[in-house]
Coordinates of C-alpha atoms in Angstrom, one line a residue:
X1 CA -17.5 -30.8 -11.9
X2 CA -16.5 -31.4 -8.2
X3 CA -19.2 -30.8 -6.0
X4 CA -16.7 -30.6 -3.2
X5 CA -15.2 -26.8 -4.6
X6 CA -16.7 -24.1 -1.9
X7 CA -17.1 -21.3 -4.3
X8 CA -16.5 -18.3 -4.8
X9 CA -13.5 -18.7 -6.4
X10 CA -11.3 -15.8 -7.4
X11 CA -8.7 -15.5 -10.4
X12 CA -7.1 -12.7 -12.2
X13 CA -4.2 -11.7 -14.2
X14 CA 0.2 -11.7 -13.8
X15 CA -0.1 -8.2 -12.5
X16 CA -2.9 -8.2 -10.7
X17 CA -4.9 -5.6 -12.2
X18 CA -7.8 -7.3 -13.0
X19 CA -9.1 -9.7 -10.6
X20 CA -12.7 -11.7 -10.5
X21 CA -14.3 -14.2 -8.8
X22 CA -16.8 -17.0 -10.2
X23 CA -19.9 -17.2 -8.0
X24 CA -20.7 -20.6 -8.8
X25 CA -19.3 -23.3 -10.6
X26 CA -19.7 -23.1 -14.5
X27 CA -22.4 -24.5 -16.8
X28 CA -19.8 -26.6 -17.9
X29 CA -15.7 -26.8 -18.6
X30 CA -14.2 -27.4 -22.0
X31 CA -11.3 -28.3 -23.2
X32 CA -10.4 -27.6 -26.7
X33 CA -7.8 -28.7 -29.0
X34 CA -8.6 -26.9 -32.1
X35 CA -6.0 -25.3 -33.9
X36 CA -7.4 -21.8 -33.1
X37 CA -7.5 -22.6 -29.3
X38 CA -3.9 -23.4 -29.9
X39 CA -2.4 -20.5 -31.9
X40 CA -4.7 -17.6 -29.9
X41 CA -3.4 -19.8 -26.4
X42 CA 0.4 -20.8 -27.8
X43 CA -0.2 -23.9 -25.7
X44 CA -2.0 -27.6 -27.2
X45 CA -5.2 -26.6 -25.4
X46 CA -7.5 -23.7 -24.1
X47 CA -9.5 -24.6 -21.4
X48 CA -12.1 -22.6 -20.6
X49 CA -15.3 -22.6 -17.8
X50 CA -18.3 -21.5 -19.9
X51 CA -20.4 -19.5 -16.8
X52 CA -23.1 -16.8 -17.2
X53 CA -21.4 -13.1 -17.0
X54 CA -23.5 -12.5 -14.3
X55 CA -22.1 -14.6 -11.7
X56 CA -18.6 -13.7 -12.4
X57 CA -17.5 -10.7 -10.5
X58 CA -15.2 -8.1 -11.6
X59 CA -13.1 -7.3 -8.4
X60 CA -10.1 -5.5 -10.2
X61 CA -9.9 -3.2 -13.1
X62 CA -12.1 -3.5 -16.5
X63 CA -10.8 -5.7 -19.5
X64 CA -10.2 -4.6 -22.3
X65 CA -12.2 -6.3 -25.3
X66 CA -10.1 -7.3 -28.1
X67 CA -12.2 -8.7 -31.0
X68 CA -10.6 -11.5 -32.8
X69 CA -11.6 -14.1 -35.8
X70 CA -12.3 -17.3 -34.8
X71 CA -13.0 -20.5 -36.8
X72 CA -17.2 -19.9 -36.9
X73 CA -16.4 -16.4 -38.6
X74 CA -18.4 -14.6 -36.2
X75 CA -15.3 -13.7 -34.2
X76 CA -14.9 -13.3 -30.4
X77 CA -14.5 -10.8 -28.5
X78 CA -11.0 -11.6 -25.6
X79 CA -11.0 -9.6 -22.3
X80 CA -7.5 -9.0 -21.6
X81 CA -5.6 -6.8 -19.1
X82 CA -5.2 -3.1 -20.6
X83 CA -1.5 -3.9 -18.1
X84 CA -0.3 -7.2 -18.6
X85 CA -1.9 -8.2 -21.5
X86 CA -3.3 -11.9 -20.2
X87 CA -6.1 -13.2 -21.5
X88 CA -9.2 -14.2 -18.5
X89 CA -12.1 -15.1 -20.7
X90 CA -13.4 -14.9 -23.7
X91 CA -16.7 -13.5 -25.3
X92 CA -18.4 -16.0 -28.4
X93 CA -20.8 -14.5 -31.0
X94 CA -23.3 -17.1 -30.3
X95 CA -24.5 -16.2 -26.7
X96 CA -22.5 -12.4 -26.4
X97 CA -21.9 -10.7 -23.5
X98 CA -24.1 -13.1 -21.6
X99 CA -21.3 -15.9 -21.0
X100 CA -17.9 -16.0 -20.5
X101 CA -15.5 -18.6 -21.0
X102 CA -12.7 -18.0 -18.5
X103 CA -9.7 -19.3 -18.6
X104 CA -9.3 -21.9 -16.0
X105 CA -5.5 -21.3 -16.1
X106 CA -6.1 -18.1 -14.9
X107 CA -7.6 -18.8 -11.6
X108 CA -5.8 -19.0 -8.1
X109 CA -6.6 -22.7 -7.9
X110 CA -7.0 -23.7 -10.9
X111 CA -7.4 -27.5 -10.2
X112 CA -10.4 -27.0 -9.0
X113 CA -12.0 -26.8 -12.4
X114 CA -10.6 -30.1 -14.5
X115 CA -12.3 -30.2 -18.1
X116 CA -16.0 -32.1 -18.2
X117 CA -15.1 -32.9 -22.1
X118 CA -12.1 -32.6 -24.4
X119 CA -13.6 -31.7 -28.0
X120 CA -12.3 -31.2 -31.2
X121 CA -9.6 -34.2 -30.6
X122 CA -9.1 -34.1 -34.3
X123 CA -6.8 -31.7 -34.3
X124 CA -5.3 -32.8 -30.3
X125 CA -1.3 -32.4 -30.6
X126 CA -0.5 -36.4 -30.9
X127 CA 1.7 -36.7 -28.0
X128 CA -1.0 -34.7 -25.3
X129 CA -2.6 -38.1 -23.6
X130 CA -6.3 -37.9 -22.6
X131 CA -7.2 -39.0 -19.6
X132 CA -9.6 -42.1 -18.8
X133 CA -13.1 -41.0 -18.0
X134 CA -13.7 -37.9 -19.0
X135 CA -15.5 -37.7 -22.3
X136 CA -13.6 -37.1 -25.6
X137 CA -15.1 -35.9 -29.1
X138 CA -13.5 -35.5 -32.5
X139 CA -15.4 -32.0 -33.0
X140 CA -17.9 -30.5 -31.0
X141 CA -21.3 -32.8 -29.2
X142 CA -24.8 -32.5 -28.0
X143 CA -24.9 -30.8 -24.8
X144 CA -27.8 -32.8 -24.0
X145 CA -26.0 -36.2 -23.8
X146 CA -23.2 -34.2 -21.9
X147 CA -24.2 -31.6 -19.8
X148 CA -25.7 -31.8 -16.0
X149 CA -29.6 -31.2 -15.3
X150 CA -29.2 -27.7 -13.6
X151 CA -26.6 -26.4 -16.4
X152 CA -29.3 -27.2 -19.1
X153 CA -31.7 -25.5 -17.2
X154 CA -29.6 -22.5 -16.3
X155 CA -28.6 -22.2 -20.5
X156 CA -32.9 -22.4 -20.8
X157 CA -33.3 -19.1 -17.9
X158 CA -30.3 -17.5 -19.7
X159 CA -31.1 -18.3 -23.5
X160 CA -35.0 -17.5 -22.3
X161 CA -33.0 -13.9 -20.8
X162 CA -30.8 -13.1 -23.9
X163 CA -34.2 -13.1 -26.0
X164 CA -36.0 -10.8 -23.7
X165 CA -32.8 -8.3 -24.1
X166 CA -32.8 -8.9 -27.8
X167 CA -36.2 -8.1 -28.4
X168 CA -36.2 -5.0 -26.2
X169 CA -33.2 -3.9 -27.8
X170 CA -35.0 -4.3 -31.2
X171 CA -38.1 -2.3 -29.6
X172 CA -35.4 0.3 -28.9
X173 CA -34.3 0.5 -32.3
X174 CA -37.6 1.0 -33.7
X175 CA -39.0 3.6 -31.2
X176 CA -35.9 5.3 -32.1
X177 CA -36.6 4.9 -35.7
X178 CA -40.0 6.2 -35.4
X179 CA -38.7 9.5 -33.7
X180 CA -36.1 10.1 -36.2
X181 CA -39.3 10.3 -38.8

């Protein structure tokens, strides 16, 4: 990641409708060549900034939230102009609502935001070159070995925050429970 981008930056979709802006730079920026990046994308990649949905700010209209399969069968859930249909970022089982992968192409610069890691090269279209550099992994990798300092301490505060929700939603549940007795 380029410590030289000011941020915010802002993105959005062809039309307009929905516009955003990241508040800081992501945890980290993938770029993935499995073959469900490229059917959902129609290109031989999708590359996505993985940031907390709290420090992406919805300046435009709200997506709407198409769930889709995905390859973990756990699905995803794709925020996509109710207008033009573009895709800005996507929602993953694993972490929910809490982070969003948006898609760089999306952005009004998007060269600011070049990929940390190209994964699941497996299954890279043969002619796309990869450039020197910038670490390359037949499937997925340990963040650990990968990831900057602050973004493993930011996934801690925010995996330490999804927790806290999850067990007050389940508190929720049960006090409802106990009224419907």
């Amino acid at each position: 990641m380029s410590s030289s981008v000011k941020y915010p930056l802002t993105g959005g979709c062809d039309c307009r409708c929905i516009r955003y802006q990241l508040e800081s730079p992501p945890l980290f920026v993938h770029c993935c060549h499995c073959r469900w990046c490229q059917r959902e994308t129609g290109g031989s990649f999708a590359l996505n900034a993985m940031i907390e949905a709290d420090r992406v700010r919805l300046l435009g209209v709200e997506p709407e939230m198409v769930d889709t399969p995905s390859a973990s069968g756990k699905g995803q859930k794709i925020a996509r102009c109710p207008k033009c249909r573009i895709a800005v970022w996507s929602n993953y089982a694993g972490a929910g609502p809490s982070v969003r992968f948006v898609r760089v192409g999306t952005l009004d610069e998007p060269d600011h935001l070049p990929p940390d890691i190209h994964i699941f090269t497996a299954s890279k279209q043969p002619w796309v070159v990869l450039p020197p550099g910038t670490p390359a992994v037949l499937e997925y990798y340990d963040r650990k070995q990968y990831w900057p300092a602050e973004s493993l301490a930011r996934r801690e505060a925010l995996l330490t925050k999804i927790a806290a929700q999850g067990t007050h939603a389940q508190n929720t549940v049960e006090r409802n429970r106990d009224l419907q007795r």
